[in-house]
GROMACS .gro file of C-alpha atoms in nm:
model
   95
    1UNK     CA    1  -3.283   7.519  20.444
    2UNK     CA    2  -3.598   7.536  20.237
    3UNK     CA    3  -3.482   7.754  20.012
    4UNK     CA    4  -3.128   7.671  19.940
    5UNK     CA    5  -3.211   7.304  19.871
    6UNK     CA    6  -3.017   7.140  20.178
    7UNK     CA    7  -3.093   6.808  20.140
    8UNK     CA    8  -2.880   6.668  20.393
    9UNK     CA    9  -2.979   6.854  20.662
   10UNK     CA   10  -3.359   6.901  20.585
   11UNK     CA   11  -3.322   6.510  20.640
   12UNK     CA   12  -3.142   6.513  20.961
   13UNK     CA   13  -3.462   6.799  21.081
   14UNK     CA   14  -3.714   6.519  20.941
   15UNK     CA   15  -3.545   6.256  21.157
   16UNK     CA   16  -3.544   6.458  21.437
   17UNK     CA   17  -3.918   6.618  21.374
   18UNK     CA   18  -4.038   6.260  21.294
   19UNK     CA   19  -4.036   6.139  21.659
   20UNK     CA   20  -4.265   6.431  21.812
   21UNK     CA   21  -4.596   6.486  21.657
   22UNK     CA   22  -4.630   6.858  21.708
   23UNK     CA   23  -4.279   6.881  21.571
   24UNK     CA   24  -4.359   6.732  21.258
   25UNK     CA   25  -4.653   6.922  21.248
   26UNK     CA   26  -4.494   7.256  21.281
   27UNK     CA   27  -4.232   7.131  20.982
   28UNK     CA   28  -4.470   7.007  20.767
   29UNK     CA   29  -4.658   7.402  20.810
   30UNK     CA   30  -4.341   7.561  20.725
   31UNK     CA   31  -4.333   7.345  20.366
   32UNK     CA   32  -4.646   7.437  20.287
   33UNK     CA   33  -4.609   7.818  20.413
   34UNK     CA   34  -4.273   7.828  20.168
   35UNK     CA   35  -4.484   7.675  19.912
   36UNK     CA   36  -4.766   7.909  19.924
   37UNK     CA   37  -4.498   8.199  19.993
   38UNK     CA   38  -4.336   8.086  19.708
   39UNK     CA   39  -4.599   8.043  19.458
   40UNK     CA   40  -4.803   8.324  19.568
   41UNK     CA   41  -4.443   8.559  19.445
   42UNK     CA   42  -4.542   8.385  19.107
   43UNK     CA   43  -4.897   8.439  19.095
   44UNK     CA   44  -4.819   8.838  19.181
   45UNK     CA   45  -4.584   8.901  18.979
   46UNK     CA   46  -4.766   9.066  18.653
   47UNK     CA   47  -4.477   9.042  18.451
   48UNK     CA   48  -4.415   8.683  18.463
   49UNK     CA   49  -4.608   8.569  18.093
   50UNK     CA   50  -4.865   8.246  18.151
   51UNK     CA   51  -4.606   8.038  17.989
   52UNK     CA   52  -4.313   8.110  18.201
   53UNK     CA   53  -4.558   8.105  18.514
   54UNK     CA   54  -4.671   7.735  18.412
   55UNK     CA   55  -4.264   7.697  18.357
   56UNK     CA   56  -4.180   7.863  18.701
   57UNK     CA   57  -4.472   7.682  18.884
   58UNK     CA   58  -4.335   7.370  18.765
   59UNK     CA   59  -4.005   7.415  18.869
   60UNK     CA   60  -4.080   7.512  19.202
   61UNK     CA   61  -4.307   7.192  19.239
   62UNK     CA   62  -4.003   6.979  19.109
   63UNK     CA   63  -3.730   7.112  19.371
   64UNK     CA   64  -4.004   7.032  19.643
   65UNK     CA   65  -4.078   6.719  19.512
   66UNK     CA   66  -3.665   6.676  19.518
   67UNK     CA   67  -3.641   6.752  19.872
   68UNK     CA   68  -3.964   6.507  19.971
   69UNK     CA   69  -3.817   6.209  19.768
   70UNK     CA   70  -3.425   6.265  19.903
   71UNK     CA   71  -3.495   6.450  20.229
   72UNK     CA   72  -3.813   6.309  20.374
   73UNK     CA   73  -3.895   5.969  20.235
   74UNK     CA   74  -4.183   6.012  20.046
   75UNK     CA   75  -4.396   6.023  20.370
   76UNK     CA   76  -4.735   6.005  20.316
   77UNK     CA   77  -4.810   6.298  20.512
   78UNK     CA   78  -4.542   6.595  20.378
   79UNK     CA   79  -4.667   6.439  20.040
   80UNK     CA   80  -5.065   6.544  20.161
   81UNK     CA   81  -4.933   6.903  20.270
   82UNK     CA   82  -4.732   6.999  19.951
   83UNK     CA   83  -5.046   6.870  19.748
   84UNK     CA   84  -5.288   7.114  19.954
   85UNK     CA   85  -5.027   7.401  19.941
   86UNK     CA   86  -4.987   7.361  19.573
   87UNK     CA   87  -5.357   7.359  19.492
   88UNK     CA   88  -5.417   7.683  19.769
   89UNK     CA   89  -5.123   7.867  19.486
   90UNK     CA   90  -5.331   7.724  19.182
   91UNK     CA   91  -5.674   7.811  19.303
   92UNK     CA   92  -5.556   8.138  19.347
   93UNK     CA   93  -5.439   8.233  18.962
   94UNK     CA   94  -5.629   8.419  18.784
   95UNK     CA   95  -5.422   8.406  18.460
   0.00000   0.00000   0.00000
């Protein structure tokens, strides 16, 4: 759902995932696992120039940021996970 931007149901999962602790938990792990999946691709990928990587790293950041503000309400704590999955991606680029 990550991936293919479902707003509307990554919202409904949040709802649900809200109202258990360890549930939110293991949600807000996958985010940050697809982040760091995601980025990582970037950071690998030797053929990707520093300016398209800044580009590309940017754009990923902005459809996440998408699916926190629409999907799961700004909440403090997704918020705290895609900022520590982000910087994990950054800190590892060595470009």
């Amino acid at each position: 759902m990550i991936r293919n931007n479902q707003l509307n149901n990554l919202g409904l999962l949040f709802s649900m995932f809200t109202r258990r602790e360890d549930s939110f938990e293991k949600l807000r792990k996958c985010l940050s696992e697809f982040i760091i999946e995601e980025g990582n691709k970037l950071v690998r990928d030797e053929q990707i120039k520093n300016e398209d990587f800044v580009s590309q790293l940017i754009s990923l950041r902005d459809r996440i940021v998408e699916i926190s503000t629409k999907a799961m309400k700004r909440d403090p704590q997704i918020e705290l996970s895609i900022k520590l999955a982000f910087e994990e991606v950054v800190n590892q680029n060595n470009r």
